[in-house]
Short mmCIF file of C-alpha atoms and ligand atoms in Angstrom, two decimals:
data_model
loop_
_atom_site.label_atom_id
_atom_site.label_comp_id
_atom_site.label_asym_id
_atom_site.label_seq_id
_atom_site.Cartn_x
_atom_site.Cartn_y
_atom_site.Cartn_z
CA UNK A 828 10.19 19.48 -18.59
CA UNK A 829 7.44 16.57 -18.77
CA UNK A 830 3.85 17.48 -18.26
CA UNK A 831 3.34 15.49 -15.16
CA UNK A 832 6.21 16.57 -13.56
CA UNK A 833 5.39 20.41 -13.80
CA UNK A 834 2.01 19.36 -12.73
CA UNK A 835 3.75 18.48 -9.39
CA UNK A 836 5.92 21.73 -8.94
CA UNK A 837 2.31 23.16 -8.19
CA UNK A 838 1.12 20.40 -5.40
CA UNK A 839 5.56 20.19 -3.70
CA UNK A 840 6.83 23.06 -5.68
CA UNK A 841 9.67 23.91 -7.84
CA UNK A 842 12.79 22.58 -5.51
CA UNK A 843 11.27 19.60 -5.25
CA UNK A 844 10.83 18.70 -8.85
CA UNK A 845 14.64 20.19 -9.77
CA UNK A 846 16.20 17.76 -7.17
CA UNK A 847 14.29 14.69 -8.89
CA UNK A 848 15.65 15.99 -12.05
CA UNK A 849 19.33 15.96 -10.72
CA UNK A 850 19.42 13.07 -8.94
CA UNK A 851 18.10 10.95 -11.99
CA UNK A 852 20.37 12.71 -14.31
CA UNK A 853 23.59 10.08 -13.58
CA UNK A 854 20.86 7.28 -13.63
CA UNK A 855 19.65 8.48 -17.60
CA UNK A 856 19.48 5.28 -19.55
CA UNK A 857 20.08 2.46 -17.32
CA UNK A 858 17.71 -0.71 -17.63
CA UNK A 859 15.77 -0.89 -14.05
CA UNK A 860 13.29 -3.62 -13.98
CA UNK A 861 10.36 -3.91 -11.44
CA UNK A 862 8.74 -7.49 -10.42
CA UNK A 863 5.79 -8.30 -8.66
CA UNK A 864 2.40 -10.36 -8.60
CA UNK A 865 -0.30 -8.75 -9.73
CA UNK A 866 -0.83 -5.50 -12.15
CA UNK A 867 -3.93 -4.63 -10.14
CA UNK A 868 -5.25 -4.70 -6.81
CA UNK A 869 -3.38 -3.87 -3.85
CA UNK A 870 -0.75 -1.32 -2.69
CA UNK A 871 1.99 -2.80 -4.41
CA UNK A 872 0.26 -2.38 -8.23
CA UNK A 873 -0.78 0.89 -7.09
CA UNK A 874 2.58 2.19 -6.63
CA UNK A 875 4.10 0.54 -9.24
CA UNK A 876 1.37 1.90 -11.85
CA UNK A 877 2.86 5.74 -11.05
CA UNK A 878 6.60 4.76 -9.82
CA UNK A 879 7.24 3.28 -13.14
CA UNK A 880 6.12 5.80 -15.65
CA UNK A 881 8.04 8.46 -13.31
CA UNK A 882 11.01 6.22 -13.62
CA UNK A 883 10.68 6.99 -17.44
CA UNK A 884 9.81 10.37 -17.44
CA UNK A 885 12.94 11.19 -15.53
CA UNK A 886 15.38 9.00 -18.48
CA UNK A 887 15.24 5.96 -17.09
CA UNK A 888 14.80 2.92 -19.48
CA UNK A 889 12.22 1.48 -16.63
CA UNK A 890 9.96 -1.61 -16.95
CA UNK A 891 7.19 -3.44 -14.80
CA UNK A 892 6.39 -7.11 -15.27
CA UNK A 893 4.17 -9.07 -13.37
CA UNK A 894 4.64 -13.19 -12.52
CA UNK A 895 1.59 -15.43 -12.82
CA UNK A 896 1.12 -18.99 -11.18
CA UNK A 897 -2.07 -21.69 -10.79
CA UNK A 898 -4.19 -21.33 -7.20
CA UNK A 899 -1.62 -23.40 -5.57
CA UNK A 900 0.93 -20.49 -6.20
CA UNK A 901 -1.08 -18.04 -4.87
CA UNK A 902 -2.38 -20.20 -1.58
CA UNK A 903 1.10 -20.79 -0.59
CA UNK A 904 2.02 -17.10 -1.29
CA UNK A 905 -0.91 -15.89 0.52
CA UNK A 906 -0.27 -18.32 2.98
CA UNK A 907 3.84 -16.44 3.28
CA UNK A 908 1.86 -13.57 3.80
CA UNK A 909 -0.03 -14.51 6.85
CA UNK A 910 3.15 -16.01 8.38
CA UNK A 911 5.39 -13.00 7.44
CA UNK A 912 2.38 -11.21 9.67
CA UNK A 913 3.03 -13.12 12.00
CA UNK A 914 0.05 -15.77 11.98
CA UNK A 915 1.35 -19.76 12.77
CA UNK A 916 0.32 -21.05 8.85
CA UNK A 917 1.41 -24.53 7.89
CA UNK A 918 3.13 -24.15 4.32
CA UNK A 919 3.11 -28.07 2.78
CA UNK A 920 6.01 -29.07 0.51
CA UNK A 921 3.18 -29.35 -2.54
CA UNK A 922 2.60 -25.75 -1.86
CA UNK A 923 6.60 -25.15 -1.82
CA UNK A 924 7.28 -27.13 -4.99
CA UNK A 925 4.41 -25.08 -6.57
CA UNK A 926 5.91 -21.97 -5.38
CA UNK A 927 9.66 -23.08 -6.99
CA UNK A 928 8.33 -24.68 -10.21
CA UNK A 929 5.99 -21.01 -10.91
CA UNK A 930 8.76 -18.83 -10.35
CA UNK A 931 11.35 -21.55 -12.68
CA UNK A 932 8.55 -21.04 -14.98
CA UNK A 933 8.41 -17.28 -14.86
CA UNK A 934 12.07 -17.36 -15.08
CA UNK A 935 12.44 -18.90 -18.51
CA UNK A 936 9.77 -15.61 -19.65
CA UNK A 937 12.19 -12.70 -17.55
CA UNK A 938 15.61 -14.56 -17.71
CA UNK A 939 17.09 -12.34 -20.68
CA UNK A 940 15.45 -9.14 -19.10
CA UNK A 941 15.77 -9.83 -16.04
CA UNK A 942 19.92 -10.42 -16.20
CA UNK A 943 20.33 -7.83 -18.62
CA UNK A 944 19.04 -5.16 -16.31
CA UNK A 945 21.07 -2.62 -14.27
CA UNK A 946 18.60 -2.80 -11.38
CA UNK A 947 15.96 -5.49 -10.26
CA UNK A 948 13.23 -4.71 -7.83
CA UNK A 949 12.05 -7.76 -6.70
CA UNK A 950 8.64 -6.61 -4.66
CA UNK A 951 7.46 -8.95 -1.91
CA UNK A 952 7.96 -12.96 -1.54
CA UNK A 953 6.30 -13.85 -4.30
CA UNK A 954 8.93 -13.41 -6.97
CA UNK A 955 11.65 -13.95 -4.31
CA UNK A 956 13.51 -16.94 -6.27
CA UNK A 957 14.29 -15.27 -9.21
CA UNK A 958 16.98 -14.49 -7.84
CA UNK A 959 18.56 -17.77 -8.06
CA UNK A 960 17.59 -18.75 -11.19
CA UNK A 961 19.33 -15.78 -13.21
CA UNK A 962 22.71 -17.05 -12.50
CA UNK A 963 24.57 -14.79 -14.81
CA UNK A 964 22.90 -11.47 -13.85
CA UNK A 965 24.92 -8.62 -14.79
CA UNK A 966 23.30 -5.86 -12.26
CA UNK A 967 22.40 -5.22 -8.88
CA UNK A 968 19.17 -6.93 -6.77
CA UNK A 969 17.29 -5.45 -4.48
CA UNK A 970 13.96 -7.29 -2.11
CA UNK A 971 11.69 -4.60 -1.57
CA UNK A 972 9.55 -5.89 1.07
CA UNK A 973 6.09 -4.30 1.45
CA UNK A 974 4.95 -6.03 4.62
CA UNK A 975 4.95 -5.90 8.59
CA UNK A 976 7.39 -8.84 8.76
CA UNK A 977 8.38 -7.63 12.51
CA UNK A 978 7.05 -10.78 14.21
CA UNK A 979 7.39 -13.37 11.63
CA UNK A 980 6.36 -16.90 12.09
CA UNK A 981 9.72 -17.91 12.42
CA UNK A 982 9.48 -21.43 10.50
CA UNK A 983 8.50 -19.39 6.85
CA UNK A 984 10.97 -16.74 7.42
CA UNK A 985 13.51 -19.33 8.02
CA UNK A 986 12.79 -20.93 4.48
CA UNK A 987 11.99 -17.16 2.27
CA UNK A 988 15.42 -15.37 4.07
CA UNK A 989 17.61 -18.30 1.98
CA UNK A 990 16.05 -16.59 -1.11
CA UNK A 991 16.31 -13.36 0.42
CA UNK A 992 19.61 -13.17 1.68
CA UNK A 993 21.20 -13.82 -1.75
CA UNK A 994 20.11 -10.23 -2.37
CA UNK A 995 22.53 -7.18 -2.93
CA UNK A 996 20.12 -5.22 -0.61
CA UNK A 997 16.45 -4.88 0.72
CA UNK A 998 14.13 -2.19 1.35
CA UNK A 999 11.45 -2.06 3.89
CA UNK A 1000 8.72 0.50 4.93
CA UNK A 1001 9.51 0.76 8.68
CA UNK A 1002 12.62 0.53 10.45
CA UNK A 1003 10.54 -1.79 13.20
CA UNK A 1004 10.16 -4.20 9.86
CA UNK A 1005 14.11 -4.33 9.00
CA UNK A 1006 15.44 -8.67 9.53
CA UNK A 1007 18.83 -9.08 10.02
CA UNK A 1008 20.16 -9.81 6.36
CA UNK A 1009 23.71 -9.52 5.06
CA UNK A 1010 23.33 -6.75 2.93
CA UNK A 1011 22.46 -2.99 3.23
CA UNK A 1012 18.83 -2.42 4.20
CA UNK A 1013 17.26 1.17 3.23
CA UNK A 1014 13.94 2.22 4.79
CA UNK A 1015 11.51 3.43 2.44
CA UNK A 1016 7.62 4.29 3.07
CA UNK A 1017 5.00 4.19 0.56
CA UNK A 1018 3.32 7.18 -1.16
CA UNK A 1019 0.31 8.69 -3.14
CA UNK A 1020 -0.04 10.16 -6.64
CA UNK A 1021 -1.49 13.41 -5.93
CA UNK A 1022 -2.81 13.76 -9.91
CA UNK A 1023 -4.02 10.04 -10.15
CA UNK A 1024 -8.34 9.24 -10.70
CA UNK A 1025 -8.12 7.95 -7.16
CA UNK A 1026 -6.22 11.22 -5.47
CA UNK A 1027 -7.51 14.32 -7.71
CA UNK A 1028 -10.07 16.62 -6.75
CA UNK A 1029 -13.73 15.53 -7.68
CA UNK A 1030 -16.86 18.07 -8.65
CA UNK A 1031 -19.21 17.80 -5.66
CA UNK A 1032 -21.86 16.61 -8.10
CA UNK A 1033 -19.74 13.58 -8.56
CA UNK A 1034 -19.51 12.55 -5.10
CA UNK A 1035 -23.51 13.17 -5.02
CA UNK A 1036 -23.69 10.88 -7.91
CA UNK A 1037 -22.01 7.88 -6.26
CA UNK A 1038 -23.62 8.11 -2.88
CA UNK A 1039 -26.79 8.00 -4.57
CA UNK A 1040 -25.61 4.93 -6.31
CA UNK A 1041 -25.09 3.01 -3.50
CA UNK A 1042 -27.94 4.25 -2.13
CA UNK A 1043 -25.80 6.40 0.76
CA UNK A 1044 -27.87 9.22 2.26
CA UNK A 1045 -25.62 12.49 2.01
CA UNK A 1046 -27.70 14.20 4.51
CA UNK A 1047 -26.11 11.32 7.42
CA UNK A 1048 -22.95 10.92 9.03
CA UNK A 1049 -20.84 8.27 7.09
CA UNK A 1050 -17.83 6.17 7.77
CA UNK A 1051 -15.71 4.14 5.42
CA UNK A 1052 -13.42 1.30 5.19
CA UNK A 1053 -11.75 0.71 2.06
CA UNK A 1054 -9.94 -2.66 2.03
CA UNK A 1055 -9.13 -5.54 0.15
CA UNK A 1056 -11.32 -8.49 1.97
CA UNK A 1057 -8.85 -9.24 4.27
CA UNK A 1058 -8.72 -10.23 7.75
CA UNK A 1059 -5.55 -8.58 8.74
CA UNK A 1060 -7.46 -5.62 7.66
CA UNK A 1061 -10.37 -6.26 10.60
CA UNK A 1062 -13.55 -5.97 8.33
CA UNK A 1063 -15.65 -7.41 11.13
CA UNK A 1064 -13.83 -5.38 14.02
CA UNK A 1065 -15.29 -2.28 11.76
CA UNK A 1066 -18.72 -3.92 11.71
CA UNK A 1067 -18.93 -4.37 15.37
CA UNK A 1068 -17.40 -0.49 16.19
CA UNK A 1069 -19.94 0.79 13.72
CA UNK A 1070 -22.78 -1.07 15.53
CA UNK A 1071 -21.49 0.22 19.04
CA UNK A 1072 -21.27 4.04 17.57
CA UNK A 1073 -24.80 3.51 16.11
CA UNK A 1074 -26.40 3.28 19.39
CA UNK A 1075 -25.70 6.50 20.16
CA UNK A 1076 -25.35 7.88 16.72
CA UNK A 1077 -28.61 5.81 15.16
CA UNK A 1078 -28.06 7.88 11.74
CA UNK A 1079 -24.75 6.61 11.34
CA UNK A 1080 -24.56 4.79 8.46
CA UNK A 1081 -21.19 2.40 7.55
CA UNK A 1082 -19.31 1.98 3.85
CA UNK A 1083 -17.03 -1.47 3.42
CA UNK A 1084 -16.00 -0.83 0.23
CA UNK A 1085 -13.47 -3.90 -1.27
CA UNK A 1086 -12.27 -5.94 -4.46
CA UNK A 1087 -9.92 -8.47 -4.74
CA UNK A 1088 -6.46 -8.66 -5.56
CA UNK A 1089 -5.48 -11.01 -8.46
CA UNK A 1090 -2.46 -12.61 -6.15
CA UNK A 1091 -5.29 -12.98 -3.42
CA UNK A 1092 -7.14 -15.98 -3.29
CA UNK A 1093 -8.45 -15.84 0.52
CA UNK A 1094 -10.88 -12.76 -0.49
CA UNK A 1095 -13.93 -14.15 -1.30
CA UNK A 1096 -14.04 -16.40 2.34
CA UNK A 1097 -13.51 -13.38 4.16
CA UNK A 1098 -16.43 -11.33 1.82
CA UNK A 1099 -18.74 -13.93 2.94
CA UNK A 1100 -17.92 -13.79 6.50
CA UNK A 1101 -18.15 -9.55 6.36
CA UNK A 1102 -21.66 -9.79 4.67
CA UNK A 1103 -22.87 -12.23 6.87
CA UNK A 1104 -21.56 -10.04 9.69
CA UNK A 1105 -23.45 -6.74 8.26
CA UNK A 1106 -26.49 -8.75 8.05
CA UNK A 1107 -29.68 -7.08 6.76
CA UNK A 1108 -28.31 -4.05 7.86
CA UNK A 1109 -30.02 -1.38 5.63
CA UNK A 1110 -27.31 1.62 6.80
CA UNK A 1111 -24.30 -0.88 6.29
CA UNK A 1112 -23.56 -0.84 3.27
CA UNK A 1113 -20.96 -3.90 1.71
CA UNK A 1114 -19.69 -2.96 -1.39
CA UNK A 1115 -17.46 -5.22 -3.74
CA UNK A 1116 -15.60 -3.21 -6.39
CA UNK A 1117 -14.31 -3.93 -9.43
CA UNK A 1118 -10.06 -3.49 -9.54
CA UNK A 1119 -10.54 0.12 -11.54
CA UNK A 1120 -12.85 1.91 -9.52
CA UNK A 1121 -10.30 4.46 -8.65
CA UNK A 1122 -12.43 7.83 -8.83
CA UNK A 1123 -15.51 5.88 -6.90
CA UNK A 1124 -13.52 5.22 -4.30
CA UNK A 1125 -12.06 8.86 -4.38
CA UNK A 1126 -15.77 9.70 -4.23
CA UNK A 1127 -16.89 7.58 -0.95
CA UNK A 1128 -13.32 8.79 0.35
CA UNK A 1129 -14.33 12.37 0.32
CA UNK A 1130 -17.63 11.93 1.28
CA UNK A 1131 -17.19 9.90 4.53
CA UNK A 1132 -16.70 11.75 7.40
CA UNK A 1133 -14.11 10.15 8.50
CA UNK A 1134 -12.17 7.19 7.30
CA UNK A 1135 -11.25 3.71 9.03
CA UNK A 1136 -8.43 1.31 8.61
CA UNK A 1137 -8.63 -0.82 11.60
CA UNK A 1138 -6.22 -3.18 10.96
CA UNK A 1139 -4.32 -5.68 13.10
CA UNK A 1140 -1.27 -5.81 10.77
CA UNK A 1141 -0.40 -3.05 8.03
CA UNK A 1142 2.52 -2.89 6.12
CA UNK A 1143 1.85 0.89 5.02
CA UNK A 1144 -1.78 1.35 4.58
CA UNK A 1145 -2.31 3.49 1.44
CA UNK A 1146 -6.11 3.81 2.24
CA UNK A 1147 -5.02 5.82 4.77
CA UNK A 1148 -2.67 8.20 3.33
CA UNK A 1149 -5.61 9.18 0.75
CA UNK A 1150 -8.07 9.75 3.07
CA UNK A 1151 -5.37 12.17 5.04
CA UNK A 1152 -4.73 13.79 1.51
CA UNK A 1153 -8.21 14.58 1.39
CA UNK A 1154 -8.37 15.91 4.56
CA UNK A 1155 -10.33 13.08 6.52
CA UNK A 1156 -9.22 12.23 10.05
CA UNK A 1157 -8.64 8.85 10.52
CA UNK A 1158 -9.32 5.86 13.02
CA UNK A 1159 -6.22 3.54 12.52
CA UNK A 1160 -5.38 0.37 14.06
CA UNK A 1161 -2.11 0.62 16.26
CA UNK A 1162 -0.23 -1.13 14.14
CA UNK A 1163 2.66 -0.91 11.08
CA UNK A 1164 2.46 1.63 9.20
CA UNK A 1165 -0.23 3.31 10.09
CA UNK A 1166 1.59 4.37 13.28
CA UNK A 1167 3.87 6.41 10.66
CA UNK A 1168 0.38 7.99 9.25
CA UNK A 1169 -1.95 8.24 12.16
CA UNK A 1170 -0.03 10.47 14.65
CA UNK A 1171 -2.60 9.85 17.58
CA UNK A 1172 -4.88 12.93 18.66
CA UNK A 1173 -3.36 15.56 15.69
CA UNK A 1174 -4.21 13.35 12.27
CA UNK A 1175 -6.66 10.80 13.23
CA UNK A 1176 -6.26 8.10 16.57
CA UNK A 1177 -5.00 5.24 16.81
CA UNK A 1178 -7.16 2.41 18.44
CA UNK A 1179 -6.73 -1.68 19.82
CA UNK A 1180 -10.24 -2.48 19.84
CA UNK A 1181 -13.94 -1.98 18.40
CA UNK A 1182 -14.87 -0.40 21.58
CA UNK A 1183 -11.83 1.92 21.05
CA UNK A 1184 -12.76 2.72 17.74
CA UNK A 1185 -16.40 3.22 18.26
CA UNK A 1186 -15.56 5.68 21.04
CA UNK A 1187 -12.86 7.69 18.46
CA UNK A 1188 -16.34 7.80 16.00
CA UNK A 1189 -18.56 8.97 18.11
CA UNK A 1190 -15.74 11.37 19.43
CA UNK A 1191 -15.36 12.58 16.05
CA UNK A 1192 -18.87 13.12 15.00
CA UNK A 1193 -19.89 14.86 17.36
CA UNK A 1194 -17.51 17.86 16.43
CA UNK A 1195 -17.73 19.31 12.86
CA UNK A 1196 -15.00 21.64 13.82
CA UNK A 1197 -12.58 19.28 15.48
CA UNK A 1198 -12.82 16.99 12.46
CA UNK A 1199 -12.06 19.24 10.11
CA UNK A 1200 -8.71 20.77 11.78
CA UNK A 1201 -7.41 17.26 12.16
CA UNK A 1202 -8.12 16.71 8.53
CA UNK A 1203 -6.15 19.65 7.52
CA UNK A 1204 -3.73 18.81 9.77
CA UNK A 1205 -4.07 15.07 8.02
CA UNK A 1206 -3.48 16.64 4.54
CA UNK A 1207 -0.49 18.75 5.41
CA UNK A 1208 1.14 16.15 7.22
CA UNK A 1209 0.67 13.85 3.55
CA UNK A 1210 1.75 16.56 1.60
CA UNK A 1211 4.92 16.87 3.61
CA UNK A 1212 5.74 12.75 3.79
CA UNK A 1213 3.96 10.64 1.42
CA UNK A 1214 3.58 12.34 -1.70
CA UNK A 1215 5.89 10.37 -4.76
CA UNK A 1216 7.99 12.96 -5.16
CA UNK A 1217 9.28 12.62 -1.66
CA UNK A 1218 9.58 8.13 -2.44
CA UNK A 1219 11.01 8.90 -5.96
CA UNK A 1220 13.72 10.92 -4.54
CA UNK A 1221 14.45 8.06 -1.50
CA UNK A 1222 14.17 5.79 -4.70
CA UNK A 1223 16.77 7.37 -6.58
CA UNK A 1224 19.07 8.15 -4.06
CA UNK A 1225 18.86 4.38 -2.95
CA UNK A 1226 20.00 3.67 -6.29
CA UNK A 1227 22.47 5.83 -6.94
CA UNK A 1228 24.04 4.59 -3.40
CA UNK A 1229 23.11 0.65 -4.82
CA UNK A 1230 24.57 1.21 -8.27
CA UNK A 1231 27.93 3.86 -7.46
CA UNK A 1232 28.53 1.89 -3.96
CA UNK A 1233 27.92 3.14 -0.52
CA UNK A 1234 31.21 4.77 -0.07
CA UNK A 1235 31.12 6.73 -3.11
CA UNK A 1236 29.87 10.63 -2.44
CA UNK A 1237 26.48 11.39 -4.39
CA UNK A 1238 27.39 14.83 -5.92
CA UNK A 1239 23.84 16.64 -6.45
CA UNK A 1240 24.73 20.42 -8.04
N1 UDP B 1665 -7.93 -0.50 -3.38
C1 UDP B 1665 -8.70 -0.42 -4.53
N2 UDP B 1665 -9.85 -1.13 -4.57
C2 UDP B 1665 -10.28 -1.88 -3.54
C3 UDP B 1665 -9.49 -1.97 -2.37
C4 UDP B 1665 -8.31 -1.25 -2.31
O1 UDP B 1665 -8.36 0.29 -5.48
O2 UDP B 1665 -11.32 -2.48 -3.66
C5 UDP B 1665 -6.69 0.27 -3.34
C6 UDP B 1665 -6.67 1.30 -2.23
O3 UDP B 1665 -7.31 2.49 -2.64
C7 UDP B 1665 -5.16 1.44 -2.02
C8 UDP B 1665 -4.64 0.02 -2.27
O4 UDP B 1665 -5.63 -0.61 -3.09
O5 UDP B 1665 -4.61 2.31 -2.98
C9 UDP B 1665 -4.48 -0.77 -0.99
O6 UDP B 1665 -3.26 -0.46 -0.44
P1 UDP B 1665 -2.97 -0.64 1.11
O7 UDP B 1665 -1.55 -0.28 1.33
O8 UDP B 1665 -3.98 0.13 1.91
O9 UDP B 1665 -3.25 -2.18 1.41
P2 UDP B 1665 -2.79 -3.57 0.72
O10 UDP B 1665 -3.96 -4.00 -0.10
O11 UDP B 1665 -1.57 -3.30 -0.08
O12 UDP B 1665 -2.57 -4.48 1.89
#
């Protein structure tokens, strides 16, 4: 057996790791190809970076490749984004033609991989088109859609589900995310690596080391916000609960800790508007991260005491699934996935507002004990749902079903 797979059996156990191995056995061999926007930065690259290489490890002949495209591209993809979220965004045609022309020119790169393949995994809008312009594709395509489409701005939608709908099937997080398409449509969440820099245990001394290097006093509560600079994922909402928990916590002391994504061109607006927000703040700290800072982030992770992802729209919300996995309660907006993650009052809570979330904090700190049996409460409840092993296996079995046909019986001995 591969090393990182028997390094699993110890985190899921030895069932677990024997089904992956059986279901992948009538997959050994076939060409499945993975598309998406940007190789770091993001949820998306950060599954792909440990789906893939499993992919492999179990026989699969398994590739990732990434599209690029100029800063019109990426406004009018960002711009898909905010409307698949459900924000009124006006797409012009010069973003549209810029949108077409990339993905024609990305095609004439992927064409002969891309048609050759048994499986595509197209992942969000951005590659959507390919589609169309590998007219003699020999195997099956599937949109795996990582956001909270549930409201969309109908007059986007309208124009990305003619791409869309040419599929052979799509894949969402959330069943409240599923569009009416004419093709099968497979629920999938997201999931952590357990053994990646960002997931694995750290030596204490470690997580000394980086609070020290942002200047973070150990000896005061903390709370954290990892996010992409994003509005969707409330930066200021966390500025404005942290100041309303500070009155009557005045050693509280706040971490917004952020990079960009390549495929992202709206983060450096919304930095501005978060640092102007935090002020000259000495106990909020604003912290812009390069895209490989995996085990720092791991660090401030496990040495907040408790985590927030307050946003207004979340497809999944990996951020929070690795603060659960290291046993941190956390204080979730009501919203997409992190309804899946944040089961209100036993992992973390659920909040609508600053106020709300400043009163969870406060709730929180003041209870050492209470924090930490939600937190192990919050780690068993990742172990059991959003570990890989648990998304490899849905991944497989999707595509056996995909590849053998829906009717056919998956025989697992
Ligand atoms: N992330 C990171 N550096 C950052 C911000 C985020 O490595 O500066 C990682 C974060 O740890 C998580 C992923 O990017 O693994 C973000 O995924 P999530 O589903 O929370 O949000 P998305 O960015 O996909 O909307």
């Amino acid at each position: 057996m591969s090393a990182t797979l028997a390094r699993y059996q110890d985190i899921v156990g030895a069932d677990v790791v024997s089904h992956l191995r059986q279901l992948a056995a009538p997959l050994a061999g076939m060409k499945v190809v993975h598309v998406n926007s940007t190789r770091t930065g993001g949820g998306v690259a950060e599954i792909l970076h440990m789906l893939v290489p499993l992919k492999v490890e179990l026989g699969l002949d398994a590739r990732w490749e990434v599209i690029t495209g100029d800063s019109l591209f990426y406004q009018c993809t960002k711009g898909f984004h905010n409307a698949l979220q459900g924000t009124a965004v006006e797409i012009t045609p010069a973003m549209i033609a810029a949108y077409e022309e990339t993905n024609r020119k990305n095609a004439e790169t992927l064409r002969e991989v891309l048609q050759e393949a048994d499986l595509v995994f197209i992942h969000d809008p951005q590659p959507a088109p390919l589609l169309g312009l590998c007219p003699t594709r020999r195997g099956k395509w599937v949109w795996r859609c990582h956001i909270d489409v549930s409201h969309p701005f109908r007059p986007v939608w309208k124009y990305l589900r003619r791409h869309v709908a040419a599929y052979d099937a799509s894949i969402f997080s959330l069943a409240s995310f599923a569009q009416p398409l004419p093709h099968p449509e497979y629920l999938i969440p997201p999931s952590i690596d357990p053994l990646t820099e960002k997931n694995m245990d750290l030596p204490e001394d470690e997580i000394r080391q980086v609070e020290e290097r942002f200047g973070i006093d150990p000896e005061r509560p903390m709370i954290l916000q990892v996010s992409r600079f994003d509005r969707f994922k409330d930066p200021v909402g966390v500025i404005q609960a942290y100041r309303m928990a500070k009155r009557y916590i005045p050693r509280l002391q706040l971490v917004l800790a952020g990079g960009g994504a390549s495929d992202d061109p709206e983060g450096e607006v919304v930095l501005a508007e978060v640092r102007a927000a935090a002020g000259d703040d000495p106990d909020a700290h604003v912290l812009l991260l390069p895209p490989d800072a995996h085990r720092t982030i791991n660090a401030l992770q496990r040495a907040a005491d408790l985590v927030l992802q307050k946003s207004l729209r979340e497809g999944f919300g990996l951020t929070v699934t690795e603060a659960m996995w290291k046993s941190k309660p956390v204080v979730g907006g009501n919203t997409g996935g992190i309804r899946l993650q944040v089961v209100n009052h036993h992992t973390g809570f659920l909040v609508n507002t600053p106020e709300g979330a400043a009163q969870r904090v406060r709730y929180l700190l003041s209870d050492r004990d209470r924090r930490v049996k939600m937190g192990e409460k919050a780690r068993e409840f990742v172990r059991e749902n959003f570990l890989l092993t648990r998304h490899l296996r849905e991944y497989l079995t999707v595509m056996l079903a995909i590849v053998r046909g829906v009717d056919d019986r998956i025989e697992v001995a």
